[in-house]
Coordinates of C-alpha atoms and ligand atoms in Angstrom, one line a residue:
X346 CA -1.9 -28.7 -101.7
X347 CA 1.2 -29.7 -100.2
X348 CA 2.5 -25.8 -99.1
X349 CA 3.5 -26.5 -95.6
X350 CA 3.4 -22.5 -94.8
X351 CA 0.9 -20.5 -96.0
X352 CA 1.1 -16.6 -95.9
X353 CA -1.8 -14.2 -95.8
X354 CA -0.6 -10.4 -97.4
X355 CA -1.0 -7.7 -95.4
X356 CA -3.4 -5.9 -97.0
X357 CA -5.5 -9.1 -96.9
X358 CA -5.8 -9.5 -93.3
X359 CA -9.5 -9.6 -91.8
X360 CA -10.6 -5.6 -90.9
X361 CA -13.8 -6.8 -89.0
X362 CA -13.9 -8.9 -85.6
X363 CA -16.9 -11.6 -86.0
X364 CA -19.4 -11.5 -83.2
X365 CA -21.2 -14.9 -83.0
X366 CA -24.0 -13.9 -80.6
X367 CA -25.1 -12.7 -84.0
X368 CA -25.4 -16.3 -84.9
X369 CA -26.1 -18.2 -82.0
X370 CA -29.6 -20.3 -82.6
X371 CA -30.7 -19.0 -78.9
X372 CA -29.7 -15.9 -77.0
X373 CA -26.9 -15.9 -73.9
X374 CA -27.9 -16.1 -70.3
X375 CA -27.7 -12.4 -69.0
X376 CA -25.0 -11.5 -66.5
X377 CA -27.0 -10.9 -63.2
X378 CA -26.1 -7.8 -60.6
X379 CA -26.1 -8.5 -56.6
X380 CA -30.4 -8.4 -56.8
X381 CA -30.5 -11.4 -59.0
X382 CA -31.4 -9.0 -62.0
X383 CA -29.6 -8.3 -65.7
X384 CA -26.4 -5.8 -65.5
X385 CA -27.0 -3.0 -67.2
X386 CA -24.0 -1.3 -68.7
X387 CA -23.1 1.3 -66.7
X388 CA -22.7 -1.4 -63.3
X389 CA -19.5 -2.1 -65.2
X390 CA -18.1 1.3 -66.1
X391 CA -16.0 1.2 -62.7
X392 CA -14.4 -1.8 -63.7
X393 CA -13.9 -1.6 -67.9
X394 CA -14.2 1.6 -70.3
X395 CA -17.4 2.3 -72.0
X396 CA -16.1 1.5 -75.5
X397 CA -14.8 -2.0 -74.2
X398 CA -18.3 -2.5 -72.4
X399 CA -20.1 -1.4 -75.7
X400 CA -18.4 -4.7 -77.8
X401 CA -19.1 -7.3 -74.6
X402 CA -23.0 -6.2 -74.9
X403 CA -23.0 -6.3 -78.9
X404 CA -25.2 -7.9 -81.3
X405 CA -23.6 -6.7 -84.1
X406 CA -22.3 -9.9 -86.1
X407 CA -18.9 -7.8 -87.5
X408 CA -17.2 -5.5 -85.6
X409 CA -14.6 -3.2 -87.5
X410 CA -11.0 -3.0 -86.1
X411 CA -9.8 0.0 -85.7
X412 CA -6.6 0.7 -88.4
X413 CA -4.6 2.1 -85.1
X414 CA -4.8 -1.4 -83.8
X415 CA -3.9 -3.1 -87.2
X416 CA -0.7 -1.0 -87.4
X417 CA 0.4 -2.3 -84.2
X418 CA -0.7 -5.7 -84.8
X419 CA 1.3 -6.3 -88.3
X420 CA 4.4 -6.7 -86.0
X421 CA 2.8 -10.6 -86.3
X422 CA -0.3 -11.0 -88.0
X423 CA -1.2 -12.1 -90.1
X424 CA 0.4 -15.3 -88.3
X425 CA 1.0 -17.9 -90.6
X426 CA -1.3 -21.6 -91.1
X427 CA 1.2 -23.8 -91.0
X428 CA 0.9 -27.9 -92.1
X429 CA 2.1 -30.4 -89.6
X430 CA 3.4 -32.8 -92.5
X431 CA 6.0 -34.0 -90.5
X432 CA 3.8 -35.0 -87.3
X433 CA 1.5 -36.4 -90.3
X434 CA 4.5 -38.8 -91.5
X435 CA 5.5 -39.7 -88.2
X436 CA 1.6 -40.9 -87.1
X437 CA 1.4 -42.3 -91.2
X438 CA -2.1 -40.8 -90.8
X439 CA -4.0 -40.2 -93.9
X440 CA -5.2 -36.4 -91.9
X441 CA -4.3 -33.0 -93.5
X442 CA -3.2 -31.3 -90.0
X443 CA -3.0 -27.6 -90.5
X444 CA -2.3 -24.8 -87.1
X445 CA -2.7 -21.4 -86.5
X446 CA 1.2 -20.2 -85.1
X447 CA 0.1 -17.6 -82.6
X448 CA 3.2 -18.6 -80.6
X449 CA 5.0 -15.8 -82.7
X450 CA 4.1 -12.8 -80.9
X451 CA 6.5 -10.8 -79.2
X452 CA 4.9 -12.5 -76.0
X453 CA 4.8 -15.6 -77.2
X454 CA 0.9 -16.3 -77.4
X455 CA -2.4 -15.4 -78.6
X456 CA -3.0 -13.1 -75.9
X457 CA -1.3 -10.1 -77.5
X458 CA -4.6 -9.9 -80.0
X459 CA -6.5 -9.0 -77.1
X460 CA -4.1 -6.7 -75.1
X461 CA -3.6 -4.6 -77.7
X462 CA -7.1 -3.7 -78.6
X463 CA -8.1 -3.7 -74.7
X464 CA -5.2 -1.3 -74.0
X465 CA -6.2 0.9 -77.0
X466 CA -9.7 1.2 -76.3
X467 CA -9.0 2.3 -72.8
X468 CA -6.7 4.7 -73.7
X469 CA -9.2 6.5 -76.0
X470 CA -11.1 6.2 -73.1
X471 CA -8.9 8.6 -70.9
X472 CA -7.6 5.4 -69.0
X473 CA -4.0 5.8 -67.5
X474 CA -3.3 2.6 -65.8
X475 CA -4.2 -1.0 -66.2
X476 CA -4.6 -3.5 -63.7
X477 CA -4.8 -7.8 -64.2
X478 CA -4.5 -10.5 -63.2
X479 CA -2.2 -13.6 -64.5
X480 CA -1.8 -17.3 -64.2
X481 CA 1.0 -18.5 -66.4
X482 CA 2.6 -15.5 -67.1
X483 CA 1.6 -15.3 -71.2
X484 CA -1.3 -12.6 -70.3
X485 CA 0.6 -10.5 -68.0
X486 CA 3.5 -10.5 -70.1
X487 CA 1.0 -9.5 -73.4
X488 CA -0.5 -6.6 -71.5
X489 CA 2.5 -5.6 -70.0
X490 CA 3.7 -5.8 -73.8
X491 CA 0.7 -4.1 -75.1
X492 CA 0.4 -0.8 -72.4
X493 CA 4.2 -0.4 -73.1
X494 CA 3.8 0.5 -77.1
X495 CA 0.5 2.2 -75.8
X496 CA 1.6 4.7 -73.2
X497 CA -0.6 2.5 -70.2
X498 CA 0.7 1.7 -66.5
X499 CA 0.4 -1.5 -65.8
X500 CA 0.1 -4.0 -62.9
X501 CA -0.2 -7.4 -63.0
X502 CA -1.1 -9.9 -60.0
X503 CA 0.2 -13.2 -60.6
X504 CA -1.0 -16.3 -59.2
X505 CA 2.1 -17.5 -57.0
X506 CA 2.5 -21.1 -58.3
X507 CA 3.3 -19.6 -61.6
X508 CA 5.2 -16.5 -60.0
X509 CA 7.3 -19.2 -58.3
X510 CA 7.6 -21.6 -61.3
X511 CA 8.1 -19.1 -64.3
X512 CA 10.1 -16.2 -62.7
X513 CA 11.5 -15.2 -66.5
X514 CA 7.3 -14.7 -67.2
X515 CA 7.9 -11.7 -64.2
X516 CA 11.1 -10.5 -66.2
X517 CA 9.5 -9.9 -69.4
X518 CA 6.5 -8.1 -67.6
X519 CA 9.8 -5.8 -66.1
X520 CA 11.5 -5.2 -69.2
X521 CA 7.9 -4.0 -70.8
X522 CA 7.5 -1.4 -67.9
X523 CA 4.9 -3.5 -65.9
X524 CA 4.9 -4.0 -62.3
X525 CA 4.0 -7.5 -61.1
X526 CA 3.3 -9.4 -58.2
X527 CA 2.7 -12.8 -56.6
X528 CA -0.9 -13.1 -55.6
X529 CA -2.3 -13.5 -52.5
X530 CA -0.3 -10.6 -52.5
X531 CA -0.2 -7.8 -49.8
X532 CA -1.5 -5.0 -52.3
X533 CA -5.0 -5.4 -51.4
X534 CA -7.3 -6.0 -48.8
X535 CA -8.6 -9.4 -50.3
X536 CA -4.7 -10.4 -51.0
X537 CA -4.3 -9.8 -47.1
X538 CA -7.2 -11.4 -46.1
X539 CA -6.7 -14.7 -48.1
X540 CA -2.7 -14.4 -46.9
X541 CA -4.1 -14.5 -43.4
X542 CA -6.6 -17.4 -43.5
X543 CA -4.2 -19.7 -45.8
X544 CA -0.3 -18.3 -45.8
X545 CA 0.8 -21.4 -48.1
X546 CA -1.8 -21.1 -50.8
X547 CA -0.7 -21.9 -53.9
X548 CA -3.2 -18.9 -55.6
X549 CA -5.7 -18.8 -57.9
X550 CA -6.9 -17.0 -61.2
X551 CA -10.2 -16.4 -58.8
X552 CA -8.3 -14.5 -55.9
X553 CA -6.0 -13.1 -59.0
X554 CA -9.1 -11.7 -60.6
X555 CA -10.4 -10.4 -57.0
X556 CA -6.9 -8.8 -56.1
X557 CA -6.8 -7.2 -59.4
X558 CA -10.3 -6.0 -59.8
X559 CA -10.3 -4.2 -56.5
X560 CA -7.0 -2.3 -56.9
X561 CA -8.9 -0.4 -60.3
X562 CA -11.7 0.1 -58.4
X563 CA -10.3 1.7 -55.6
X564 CA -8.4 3.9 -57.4
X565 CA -10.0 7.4 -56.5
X566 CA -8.6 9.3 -59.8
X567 CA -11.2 7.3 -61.9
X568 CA -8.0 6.7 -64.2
X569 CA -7.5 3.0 -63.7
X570 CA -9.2 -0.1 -65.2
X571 CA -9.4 -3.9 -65.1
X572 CA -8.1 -5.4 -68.0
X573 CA -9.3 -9.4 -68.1
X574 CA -7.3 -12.0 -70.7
X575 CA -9.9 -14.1 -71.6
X576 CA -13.7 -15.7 -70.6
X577 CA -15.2 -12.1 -71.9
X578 CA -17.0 -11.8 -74.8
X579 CA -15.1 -8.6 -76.3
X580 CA -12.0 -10.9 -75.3
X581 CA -13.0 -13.5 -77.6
X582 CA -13.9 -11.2 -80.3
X583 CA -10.3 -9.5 -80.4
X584 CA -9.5 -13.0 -81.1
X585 CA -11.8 -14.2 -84.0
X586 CA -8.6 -12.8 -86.1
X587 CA -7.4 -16.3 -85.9
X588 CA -10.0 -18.3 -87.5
X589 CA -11.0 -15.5 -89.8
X590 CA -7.0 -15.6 -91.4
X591 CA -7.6 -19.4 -91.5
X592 CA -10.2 -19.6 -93.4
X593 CA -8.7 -17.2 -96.0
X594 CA -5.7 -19.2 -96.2
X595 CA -7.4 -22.6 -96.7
X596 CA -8.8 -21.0 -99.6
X597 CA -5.6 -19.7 -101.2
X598 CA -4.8 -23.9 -100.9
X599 CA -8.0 -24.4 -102.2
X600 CA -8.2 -26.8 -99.3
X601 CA -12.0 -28.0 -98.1
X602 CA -13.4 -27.0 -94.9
X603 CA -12.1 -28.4 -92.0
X604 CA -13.4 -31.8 -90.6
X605 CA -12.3 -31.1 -87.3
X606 CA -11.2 -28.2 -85.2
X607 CA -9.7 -28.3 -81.8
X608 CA -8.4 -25.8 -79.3
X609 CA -7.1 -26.2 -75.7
X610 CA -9.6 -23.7 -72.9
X611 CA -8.4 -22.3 -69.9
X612 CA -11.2 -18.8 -70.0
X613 CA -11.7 -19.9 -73.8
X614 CA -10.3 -17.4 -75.9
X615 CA -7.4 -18.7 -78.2
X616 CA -10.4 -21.8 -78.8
X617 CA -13.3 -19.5 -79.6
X618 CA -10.8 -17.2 -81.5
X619 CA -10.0 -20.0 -84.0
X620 CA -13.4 -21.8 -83.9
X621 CA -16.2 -19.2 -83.8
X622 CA -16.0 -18.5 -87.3
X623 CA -16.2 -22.3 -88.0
X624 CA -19.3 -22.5 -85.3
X625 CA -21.1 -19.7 -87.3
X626 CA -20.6 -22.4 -90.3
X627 CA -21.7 -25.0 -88.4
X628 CA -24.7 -23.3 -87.0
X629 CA -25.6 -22.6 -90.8
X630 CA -25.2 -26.4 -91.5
X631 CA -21.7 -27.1 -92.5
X632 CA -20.6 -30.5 -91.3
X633 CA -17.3 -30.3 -88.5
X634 CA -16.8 -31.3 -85.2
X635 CA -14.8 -28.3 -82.6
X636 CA -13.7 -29.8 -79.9
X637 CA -12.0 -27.4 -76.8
X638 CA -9.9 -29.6 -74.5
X639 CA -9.2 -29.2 -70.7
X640 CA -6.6 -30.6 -68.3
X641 CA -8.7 -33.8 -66.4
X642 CA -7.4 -31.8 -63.1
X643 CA -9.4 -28.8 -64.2
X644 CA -12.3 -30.2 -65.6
X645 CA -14.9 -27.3 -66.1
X646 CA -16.6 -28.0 -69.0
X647 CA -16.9 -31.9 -69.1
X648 CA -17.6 -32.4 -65.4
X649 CA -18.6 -28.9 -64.0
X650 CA -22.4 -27.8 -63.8
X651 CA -23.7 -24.5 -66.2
X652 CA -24.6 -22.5 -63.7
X653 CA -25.0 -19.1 -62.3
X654 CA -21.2 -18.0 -60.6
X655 CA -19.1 -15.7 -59.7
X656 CA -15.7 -14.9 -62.1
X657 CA -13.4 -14.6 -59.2
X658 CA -13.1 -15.6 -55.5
X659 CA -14.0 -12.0 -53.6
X660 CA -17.0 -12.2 -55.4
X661 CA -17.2 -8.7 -57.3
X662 CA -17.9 -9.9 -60.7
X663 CA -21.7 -10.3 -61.8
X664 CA -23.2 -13.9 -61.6
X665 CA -22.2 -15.2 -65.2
X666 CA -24.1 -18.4 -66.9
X667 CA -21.3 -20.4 -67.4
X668 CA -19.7 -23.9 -66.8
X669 CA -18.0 -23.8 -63.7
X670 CA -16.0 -25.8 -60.7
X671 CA -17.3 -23.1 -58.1
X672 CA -15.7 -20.0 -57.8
X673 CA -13.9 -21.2 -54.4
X674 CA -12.0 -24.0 -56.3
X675 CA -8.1 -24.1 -56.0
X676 CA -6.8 -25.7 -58.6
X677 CA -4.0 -28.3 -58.1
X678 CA -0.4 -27.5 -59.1
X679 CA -0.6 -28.6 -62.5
X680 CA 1.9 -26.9 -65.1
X681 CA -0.4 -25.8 -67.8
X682 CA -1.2 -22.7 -65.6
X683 CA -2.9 -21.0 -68.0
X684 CA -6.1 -23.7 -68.2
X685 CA -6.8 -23.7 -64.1
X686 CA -9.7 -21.2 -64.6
X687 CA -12.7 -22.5 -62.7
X688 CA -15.0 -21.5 -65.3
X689 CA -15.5 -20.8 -68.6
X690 CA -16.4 -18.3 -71.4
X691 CA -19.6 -17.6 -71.3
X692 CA -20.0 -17.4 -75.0
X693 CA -18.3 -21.2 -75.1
X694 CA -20.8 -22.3 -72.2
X695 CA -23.6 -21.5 -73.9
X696 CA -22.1 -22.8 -77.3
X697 CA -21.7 -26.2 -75.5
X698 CA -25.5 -26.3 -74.8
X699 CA -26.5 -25.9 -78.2
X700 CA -24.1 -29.1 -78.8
X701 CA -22.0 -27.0 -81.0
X702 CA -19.0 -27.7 -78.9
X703 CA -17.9 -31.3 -78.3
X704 CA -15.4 -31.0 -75.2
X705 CA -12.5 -33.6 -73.7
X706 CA -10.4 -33.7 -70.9
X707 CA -6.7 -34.9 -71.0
X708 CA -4.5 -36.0 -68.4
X709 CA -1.2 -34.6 -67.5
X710 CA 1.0 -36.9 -69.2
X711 CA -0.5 -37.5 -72.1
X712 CA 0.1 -34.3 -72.9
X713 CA 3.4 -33.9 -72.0
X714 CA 4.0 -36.7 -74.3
X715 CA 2.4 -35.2 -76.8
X716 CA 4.3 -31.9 -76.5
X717 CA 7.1 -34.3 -76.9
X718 CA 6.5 -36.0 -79.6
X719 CA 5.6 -32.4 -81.3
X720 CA 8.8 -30.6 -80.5
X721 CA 10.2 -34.1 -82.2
X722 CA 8.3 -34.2 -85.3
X723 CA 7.3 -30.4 -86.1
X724 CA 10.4 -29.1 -84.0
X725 CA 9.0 -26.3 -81.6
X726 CA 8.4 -26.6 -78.1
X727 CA 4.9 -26.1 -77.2
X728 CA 3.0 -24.4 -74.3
X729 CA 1.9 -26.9 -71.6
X730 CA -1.8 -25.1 -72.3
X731 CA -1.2 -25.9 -76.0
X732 CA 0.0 -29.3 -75.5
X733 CA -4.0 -30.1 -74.6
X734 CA -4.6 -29.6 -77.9
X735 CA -2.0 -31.3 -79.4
X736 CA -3.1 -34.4 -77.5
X737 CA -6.5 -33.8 -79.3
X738 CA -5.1 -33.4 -82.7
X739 CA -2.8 -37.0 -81.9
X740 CA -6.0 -39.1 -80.9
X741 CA -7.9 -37.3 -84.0
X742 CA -5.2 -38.1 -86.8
X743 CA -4.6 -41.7 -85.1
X744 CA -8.8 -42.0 -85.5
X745 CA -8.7 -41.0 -88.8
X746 CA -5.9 -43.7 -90.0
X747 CA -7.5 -46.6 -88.3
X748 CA -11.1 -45.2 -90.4
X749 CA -8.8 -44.8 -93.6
X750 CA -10.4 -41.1 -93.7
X751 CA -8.6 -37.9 -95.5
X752 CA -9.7 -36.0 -92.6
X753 CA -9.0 -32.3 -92.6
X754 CA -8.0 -31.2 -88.9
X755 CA -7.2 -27.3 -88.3
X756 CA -6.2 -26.3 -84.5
X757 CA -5.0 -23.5 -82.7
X758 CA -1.1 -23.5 -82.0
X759 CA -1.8 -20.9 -78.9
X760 CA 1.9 -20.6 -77.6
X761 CA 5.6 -21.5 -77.3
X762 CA 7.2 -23.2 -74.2
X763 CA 9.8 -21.2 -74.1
X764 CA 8.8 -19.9 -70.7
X765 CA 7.7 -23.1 -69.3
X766 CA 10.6 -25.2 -69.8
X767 CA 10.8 -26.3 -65.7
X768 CA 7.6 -28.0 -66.2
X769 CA 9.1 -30.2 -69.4
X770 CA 11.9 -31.0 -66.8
X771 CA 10.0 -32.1 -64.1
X772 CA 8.0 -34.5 -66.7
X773 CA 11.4 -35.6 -68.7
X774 CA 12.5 -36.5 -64.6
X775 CA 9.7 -38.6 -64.0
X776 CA 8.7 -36.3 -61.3
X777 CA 4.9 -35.6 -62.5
X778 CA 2.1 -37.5 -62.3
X779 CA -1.5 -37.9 -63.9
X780 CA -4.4 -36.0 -61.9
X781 CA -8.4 -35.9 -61.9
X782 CA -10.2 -34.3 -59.6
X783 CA -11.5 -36.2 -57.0
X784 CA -15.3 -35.6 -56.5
X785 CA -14.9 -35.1 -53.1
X786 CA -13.1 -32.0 -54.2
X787 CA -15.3 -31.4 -57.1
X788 CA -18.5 -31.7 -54.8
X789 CA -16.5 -29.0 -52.0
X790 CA -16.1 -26.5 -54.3
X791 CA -19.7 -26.6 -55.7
X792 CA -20.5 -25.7 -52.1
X793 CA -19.2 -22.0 -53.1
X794 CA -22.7 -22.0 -56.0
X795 CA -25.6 -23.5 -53.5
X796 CA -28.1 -20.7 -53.0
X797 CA -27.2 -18.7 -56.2
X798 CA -29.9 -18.3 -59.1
X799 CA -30.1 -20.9 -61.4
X800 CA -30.1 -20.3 -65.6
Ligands
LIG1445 C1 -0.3 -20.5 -74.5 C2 -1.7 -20.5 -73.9 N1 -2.7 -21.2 -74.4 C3 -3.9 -21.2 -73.9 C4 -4.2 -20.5 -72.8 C5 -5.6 -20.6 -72.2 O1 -6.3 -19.4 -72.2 P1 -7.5 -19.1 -73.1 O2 -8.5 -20.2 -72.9 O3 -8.0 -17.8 -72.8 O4 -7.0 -19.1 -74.5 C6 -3.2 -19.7 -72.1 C7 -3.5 -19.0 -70.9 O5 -2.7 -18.4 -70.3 C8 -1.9 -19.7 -72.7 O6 -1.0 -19.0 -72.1

């Protein structure tokens, strides 16, 4: 019981992919096309491969991985559960606190159990070049990583507050064989256009998205494809990996099932990774609460509407059901780039109106101090995105010890800090302050969703 690393074998890790649509109690909201109607598959064969777009419109409740991907994957899955024992001692919490380290990919993150499996079904495909988008670097440096071992081309549009802050993010996309750059960039005509109107905007995953999006699609060899890091459902598939290995290894500990479950959402994927196998339990009446937190400057799913939107700012994408800030919002310059998205999984969404999902918003600094008291305790320096859940896990262990309850809490340790260590900096020099958006700029944004159909 007290193992504070616990190791799945090889040969044990998961070979399926759970689906929960297969679960869910209700069906998803459809994606809608420009007339208001459902997508149908082939409106988004210029965008992904067939294969890809075969998982995102699945029902099938396990999806088998291919052994191709496994083989590349082993370099570090199965990733170990870990116990925090010594953030446990230092809160004198009563809480078994067990995580997920995904921060030991080559990368750095979860991302890489996405961009190897998108990469590898589009090269089956006949694809030759991938193109994305990035906000703090992690995704573009795990495709980048990914199309490298593959045989892809890859380019990768960065959102320019990140480019600016995390210029060693840019280096590892280089030394994988990617091309990257800032975005508004001067690649595309939405790039130019939004360089034109605001010349000293900070970016945005939205104009990212757009930027990206366009250059596959006007690629006239039919050989090039958007690749997206998160908010899709085959995205959060690739990652059910996570909570799949976690339940196996709370069993080899014959530990019970968690009490709680938390992970930090920018699109939603290292979350659902870890939680939807724990939803599915909950959905067939196991007793825990998931909770996916959220930066209070990028508030999507505790103070956005669910509503019908747009995934990116050019609006190309079809309308998608989801919780959203408006797909016009510019995010402030907080550090935790990677959770400025201004909406969020579908799959999530539509889990947090069955009241599956329980969600929070943190501020700034609390997390920073969290991260802090982390790297002091446990020793590793955490991911600004990852920190929001660490803040969770804090206030859930600290609950737990004023109830006297042997709560068992399980959470998704999505990245390292590695990368991100100007943010820590500017927070150790007093230089950063707390942030919620204001509802005047909440209520602005919106404006981009007035007229569009309602779910
Ligand atoms: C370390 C880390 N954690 C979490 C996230 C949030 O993304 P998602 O919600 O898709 O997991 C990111 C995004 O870049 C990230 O880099």
């Amino acid at each position: 019981m007290n193992a504070k690393k616990i190791f799945l074998n090889e040969q044990d890790i998961p070979r399926q992919w759970y689906n929960l649509v297969a679960d869910l109690p209700t069906p998803p909201k459809p994606p809608l096309g420009p007339d208001g109607k459902p997508i149908t598959p082939d409106m988004l064969a210029p965008v992904f491969p067939m294969n890809l777009i075969e998982q995102e419109v699945s029902r099938e409740r396990w999806i088998t991985i291919p052994e191709e991907i496994l083989e590349i994957i082993y370099r570090w899955r199965p990733s170990p559960l870990r116990r925090a024992v010594y953030l446990e001692k230092h809160l004198k919490t009563p809480a078994r606190i067990y995580y997920k380290d995904e921060s030991l990919s080559p990368p750095g993150s979860h991302k890489p159990n996405t961009s190897v499996a998108q990469a590898w079904y589009n090269k089956q495909f006949g694809i030759k070049r991938l193109t994305t988008e990035t906000g703090a670097g992690q995704w573009g440096s795990a495709l980048a990583f990914a199309c490298n071992l593959i045989g892809l081309e890859c380019k990768v549009y960065m959102v320019r507050i990140s480019y600016e802050q995390k210029p060693l993010r840019k280096t590892m996309m280089r030394i994988w064989g990617a091309k990257c750059v800032p975005s508004p960039s001067k690649d595309t005509n939405f790039g130019r256009k939004v360089l034109k109107e605001m010349p000293d905007t900070p970016g945005s995953l939205g104009i990212a998205i757009s930027e990206a999006i366009e250059d596959a699609v006007s690629d006239k060899s039919g050989k090039t494809r958007y690749s997206l890091g998160s908010v899709l459902n085959h995205v959060l598939l690739h990652q059910t990996i996570i909570g799949l290995e976690a339940k196996k290894q709370l069993k080899l500990i014959d530990e019970k099932q968690p009490d709680i479950v938390i992970g930090c959402a920018g699109g939603g994927s290292n979350f659902a990774g870890l939680s939807f196998p724990f939803v599915c339990d909950k959905i067939h009446g196991a007793k825990v609460t998931i909770i996916p937190t959220e930066p209070t400057a990028c508030p999507t799913m505790t103070r956005g509407p669910f509503a019908y939107d747009f995934g990116d700012t050019a609006r190309q994408t079809p309308l998608i059901a989801m919780f959203t800030l408006g797909h016009s919002f510019i995010p402030p310059p907080i550090h935790a780039g990677g959770l400025r998205y201004h909406g969020m999984a579908p799959l999530v969404s539509h889990a947090i109106k069955e009241r599956l999902l329980e969600p929070r918003a943190y501020q700034q600094l609390e997390c920073y101090e969290a991260a802090l008291v982390w790297a002091q305790t446990e020793g590793a320096i955490c991911a600004p995105e990852t920190s929001h859940a660490i803040a969770c896990v804090i206030e859930e262990a600290n609950k737990a010890k004023a109830e006297g309850k042997e709560k068992v809490i399980l959470f998704n340790y999505s990245g390292h800090g590695l990368m991100d260590l100007s943010g820590y900096d500017k927070f150790l020099d007093g230089e950063l302050t707390n942030y919620s958006l204001p509802d005047v700029e909440l209520k602005k944004s919106l404006e981009s969703i007035k007229g569009l159909p309602k779910p």
